[in-house]
Coordinates of C-alpha atoms in Angstrom, one line a residue:
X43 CA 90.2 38.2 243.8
X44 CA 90.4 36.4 240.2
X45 CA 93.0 37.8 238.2
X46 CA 93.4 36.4 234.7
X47 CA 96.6 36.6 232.8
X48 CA 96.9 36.4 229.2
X49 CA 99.6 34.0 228.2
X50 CA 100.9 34.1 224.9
X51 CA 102.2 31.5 223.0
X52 CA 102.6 29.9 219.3
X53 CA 101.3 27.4 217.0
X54 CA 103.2 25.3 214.4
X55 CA 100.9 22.1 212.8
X56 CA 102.9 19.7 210.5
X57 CA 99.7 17.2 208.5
X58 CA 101.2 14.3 207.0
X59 CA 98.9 13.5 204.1
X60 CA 98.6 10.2 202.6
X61 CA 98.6 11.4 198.4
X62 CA 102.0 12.8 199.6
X63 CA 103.9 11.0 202.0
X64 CA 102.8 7.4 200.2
X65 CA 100.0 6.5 202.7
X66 CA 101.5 7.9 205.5
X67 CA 98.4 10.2 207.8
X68 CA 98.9 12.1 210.6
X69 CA 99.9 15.5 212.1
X70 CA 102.1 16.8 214.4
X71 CA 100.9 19.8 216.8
X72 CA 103.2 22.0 218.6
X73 CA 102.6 24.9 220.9
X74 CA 105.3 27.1 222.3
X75 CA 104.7 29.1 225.6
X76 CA 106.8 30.2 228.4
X77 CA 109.7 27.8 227.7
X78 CA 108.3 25.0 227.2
X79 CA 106.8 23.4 224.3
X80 CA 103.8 21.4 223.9
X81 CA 103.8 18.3 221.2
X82 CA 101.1 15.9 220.3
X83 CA 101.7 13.6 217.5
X84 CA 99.2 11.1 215.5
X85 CA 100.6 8.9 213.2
X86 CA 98.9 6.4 210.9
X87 CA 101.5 3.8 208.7
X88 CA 98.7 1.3 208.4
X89 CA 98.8 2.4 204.4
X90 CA 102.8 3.2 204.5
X91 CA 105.0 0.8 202.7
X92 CA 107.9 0.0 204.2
X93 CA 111.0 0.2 202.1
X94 CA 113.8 -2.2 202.0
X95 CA 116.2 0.0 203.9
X96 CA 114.1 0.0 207.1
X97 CA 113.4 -3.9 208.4
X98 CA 110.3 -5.3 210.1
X99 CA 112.6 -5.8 213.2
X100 CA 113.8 -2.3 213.0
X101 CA 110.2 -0.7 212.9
X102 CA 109.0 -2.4 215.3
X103 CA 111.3 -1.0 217.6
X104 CA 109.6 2.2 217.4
X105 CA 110.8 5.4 215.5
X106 CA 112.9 8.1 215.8
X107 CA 111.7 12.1 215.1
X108 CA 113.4 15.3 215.2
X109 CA 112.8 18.7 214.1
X110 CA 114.6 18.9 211.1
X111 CA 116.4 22.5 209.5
X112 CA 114.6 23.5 206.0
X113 CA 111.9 22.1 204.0
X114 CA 112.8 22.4 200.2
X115 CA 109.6 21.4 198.4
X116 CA 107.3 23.7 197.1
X117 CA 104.8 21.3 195.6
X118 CA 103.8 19.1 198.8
X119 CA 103.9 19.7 202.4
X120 CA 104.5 16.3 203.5
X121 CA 106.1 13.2 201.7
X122 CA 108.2 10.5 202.4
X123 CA 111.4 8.2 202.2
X124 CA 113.8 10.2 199.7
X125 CA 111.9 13.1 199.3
X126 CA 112.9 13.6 203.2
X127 CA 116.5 13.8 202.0
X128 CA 119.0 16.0 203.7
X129 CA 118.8 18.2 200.0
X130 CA 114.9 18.2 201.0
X131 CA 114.7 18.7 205.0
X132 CA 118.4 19.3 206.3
X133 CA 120.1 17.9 209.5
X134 CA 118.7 18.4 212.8
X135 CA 117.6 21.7 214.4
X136 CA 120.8 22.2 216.7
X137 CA 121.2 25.9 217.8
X138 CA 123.3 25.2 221.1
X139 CA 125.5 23.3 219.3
X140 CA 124.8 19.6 221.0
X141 CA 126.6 18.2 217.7
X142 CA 125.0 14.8 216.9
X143 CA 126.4 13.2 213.3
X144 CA 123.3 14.3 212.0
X145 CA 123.1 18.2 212.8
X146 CA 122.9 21.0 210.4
X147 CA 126.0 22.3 212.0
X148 CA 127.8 18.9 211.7
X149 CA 130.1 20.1 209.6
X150 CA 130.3 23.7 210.5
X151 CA 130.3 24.7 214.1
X152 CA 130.9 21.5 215.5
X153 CA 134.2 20.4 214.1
X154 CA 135.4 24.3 215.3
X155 CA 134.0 23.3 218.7
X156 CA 136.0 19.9 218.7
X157 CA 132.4 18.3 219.1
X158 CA 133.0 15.6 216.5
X159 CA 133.7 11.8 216.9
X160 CA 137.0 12.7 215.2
X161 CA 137.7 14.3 218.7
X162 CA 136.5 11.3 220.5
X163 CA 133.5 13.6 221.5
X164 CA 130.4 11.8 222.1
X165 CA 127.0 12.8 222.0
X166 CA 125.0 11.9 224.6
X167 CA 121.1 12.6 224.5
X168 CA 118.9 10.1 225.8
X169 CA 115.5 10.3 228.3
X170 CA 117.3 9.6 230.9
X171 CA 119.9 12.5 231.3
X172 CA 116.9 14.9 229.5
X173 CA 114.6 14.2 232.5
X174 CA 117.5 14.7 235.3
X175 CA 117.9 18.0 233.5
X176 CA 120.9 17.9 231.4
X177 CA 119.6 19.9 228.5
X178 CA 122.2 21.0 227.2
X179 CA 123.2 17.6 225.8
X180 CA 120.6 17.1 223.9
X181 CA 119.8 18.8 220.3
X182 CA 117.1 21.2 220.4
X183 CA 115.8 19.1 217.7
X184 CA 116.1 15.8 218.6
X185 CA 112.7 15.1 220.1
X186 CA 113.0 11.1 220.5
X187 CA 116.0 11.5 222.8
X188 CA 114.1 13.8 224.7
X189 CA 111.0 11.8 225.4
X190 CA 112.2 8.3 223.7
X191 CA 111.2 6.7 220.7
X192 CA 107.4 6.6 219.4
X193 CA 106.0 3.3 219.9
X194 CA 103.0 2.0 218.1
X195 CA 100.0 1.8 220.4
X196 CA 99.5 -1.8 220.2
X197 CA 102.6 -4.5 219.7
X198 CA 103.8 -5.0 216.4
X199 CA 101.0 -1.8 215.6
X200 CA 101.7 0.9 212.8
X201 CA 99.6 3.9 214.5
X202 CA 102.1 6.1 216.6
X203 CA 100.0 8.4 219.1
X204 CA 101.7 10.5 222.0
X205 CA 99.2 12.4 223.3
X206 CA 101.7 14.9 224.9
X207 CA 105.5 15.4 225.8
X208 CA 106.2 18.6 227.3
X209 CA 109.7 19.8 225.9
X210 CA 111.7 22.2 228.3
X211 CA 114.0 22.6 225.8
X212 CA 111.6 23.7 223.1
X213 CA 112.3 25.3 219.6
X214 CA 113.0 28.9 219.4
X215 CA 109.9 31.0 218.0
X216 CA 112.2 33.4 215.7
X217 CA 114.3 30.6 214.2
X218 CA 110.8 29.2 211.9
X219 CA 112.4 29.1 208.8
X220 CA 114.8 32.2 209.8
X221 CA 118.5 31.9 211.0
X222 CA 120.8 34.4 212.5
X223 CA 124.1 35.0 213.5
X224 CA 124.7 31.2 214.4
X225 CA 121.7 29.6 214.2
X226 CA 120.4 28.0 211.4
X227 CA 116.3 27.7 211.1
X228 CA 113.8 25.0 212.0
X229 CA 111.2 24.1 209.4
X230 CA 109.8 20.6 209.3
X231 CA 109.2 16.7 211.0
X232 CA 111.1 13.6 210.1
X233 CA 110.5 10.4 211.1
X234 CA 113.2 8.0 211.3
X235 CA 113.5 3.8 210.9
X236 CA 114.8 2.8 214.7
X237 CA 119.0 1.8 212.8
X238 CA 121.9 3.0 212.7
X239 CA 121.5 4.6 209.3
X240 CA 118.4 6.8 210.5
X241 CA 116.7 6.0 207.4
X242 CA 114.1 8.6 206.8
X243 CA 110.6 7.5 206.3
X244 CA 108.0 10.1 206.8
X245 CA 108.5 14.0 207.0
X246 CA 106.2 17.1 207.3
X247 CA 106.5 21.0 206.9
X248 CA 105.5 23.1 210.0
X249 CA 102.7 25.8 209.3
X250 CA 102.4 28.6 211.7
X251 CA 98.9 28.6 210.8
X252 CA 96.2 26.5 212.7
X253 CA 95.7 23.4 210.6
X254 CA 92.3 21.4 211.3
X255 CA 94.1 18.4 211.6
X256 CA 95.8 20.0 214.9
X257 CA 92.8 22.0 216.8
X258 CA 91.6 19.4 218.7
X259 CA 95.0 18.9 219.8
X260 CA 95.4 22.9 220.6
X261 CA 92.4 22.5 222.4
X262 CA 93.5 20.1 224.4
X263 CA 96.7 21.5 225.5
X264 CA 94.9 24.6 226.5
X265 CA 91.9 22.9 228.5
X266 CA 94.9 21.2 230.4
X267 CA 96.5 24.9 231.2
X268 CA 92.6 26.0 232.2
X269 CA 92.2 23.2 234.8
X270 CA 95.4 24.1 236.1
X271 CA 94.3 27.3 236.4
X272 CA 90.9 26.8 238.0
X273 CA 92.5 24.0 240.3
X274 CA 95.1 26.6 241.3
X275 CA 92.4 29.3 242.1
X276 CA 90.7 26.7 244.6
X277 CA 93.9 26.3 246.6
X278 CA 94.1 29.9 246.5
X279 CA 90.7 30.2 247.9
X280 CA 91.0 27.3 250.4
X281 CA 94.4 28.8 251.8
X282 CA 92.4 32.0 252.3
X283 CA 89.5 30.1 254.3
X284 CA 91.9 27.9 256.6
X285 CA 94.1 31.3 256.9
X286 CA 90.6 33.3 258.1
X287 CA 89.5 30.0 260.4
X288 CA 92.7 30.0 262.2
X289 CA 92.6 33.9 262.8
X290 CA 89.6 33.2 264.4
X291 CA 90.3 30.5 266.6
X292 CA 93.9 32.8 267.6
X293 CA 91.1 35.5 268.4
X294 CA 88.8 33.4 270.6
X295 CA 91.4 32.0 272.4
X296 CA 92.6 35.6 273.4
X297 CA 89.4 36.2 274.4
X298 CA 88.8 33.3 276.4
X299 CA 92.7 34.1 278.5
X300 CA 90.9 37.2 278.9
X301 CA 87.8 36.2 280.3
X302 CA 89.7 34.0 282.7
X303 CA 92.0 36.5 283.7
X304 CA 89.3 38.8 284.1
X305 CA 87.1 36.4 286.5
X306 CA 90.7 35.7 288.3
X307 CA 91.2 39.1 289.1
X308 CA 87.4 39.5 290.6
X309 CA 87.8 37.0 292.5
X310 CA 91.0 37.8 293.9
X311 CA 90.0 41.5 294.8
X312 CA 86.3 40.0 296.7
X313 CA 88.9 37.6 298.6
X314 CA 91.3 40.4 299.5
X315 CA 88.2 42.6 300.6
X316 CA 86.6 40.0 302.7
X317 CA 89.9 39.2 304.7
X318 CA 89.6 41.8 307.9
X319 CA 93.8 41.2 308.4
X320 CA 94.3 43.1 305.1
X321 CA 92.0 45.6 306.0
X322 CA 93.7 46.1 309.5
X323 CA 96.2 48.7 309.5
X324 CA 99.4 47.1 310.9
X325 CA 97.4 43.6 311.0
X326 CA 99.1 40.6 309.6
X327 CA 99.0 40.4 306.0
X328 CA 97.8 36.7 304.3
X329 CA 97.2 35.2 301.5
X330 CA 93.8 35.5 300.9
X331 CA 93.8 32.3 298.5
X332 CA 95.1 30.1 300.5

């Protein structure tokens, strides 16, 4: 028996437009289900000038991207370099309290959590203690610790594509652009120069509604979670055939110890019946098998 289950989940698209974010095209699609959050991210610099503050060297290196606290522009819903200011897109989403330099609690929580460097507290968010399972390090926001910087897809390349990074340590739905008792909201996408100063390059409001420039992305995640689903139905099914094959090899097997015992027995009794010392009272009794 099929049974399908209607998962729920939600949709935040961030489109990078090149009139806004000086040349800068791209999107960022994120879908939020059972935990977990789905990203896909398409990023074209072909037509992005670099500035000054951000070196060849350093870009090439890939760049940084984290989810970011507001988005404070009410005339664009991308742009770039100091339109992605702190005054313009915050600090980093941080609701447990992680405590990089650059969350929006860096100078709120944290320092009453004795999780600044001034405490000789280091942050320590990278791939590698993310995939072993050490959420809690990381900032909810900070996506390229998670899952690494975003490499160009040839060397020395300006378009960024990853295709998708599932992030167990996703966003919460009912912080979009809403705090509450400690948290402060998520809102936007900033792209950062690979250096120590983080210079920001590109940034990107999240919508909640399905953008064009994200459906075929949506569609994708979802066609993934439908093959899963089909592929798991066919184990399903192929447990149930192996489970119904074995029951009937147990049954004919019973059968067959039957049978023998049964033809056994027959012959046991015509051997007894035949022996005249077994049918002689007093007589000698024998084996009538031997």
């Amino acid at each position: 028996v099929n049974v399908a289950i209607a998962v729920a989940y939600t949709q935040f698209c961030a489109t990078i437009s090149p009139g806004q974010a000086d040349g800068a095209s791209g999107f960022v699609a994120m879908q939020i289900e059972n935990g977990q959050a789905k990203i896909s991210i398409d990023l074209s610099l072909s037509n992005y000038p670099l500035p000054s503050t951000c070196s060849l060297q350093e870009f090439q290196k890939g760049l940084k991207y984290h989810i970011h606290s507001y988005w404070n522009n009410a005339t664009a819903t991308s742009s770039a370099n100091g339109y992605c200011g702190t005054g313009f897109t915050g600090g980093h989403y941080d609701p447990n309290f992680a405590c990089s330099a650059s969350s929006q609690s860096a100078t709120t929580y944290c320092p009453k959590l004795n999780r600044t460097t001034a405490t000789h507290y280091t942050y320590s968010c990278n791939s590698t203690n993310y995939n072993a399972g050490k959420y809690s390090l990381c900032e909810v926001g900070d996506l390229s610790g998670k899952s690494g910087v975003l490499t160009p897809l040839i060397k020395n390349g300006t378009v960024y594509v990853l295709p998708l990074f599932t992030d167990n340590l996703p966003a919460y739905v009912f912080n979009y652009n809403q705090a509450d008792l400690t948290s402060l909201p998520w809102m936007s996408i900033v792209f950062h120069c690979f250096n120590s100063a983080n210079t920001r390059l590109v940034c990107a409001k999240f919508s909640p509604t399905v953008l064009s420039a994200c459906t075929n992305a949506f569609n994708a995640f979802n066609s993934a979670d439908s093959s899963s689903s089909i592929s798991s139905d066919d184990d399903v099914k192929l447990s149930k055939t192996s489970f119904a094959v074995a029951t009937v090899l147990v049954l004919l097997f019973v059968f067959l110890m039957g049978l023998c015992t049964a033809i056994l027995s027959i012959h046991y009794c015509k051997r007894f019946q035949e022996t005249p010392e077994a049918a002689s009272p007093g007589g000698t009794s024998q084996n009538p098998l031997i």
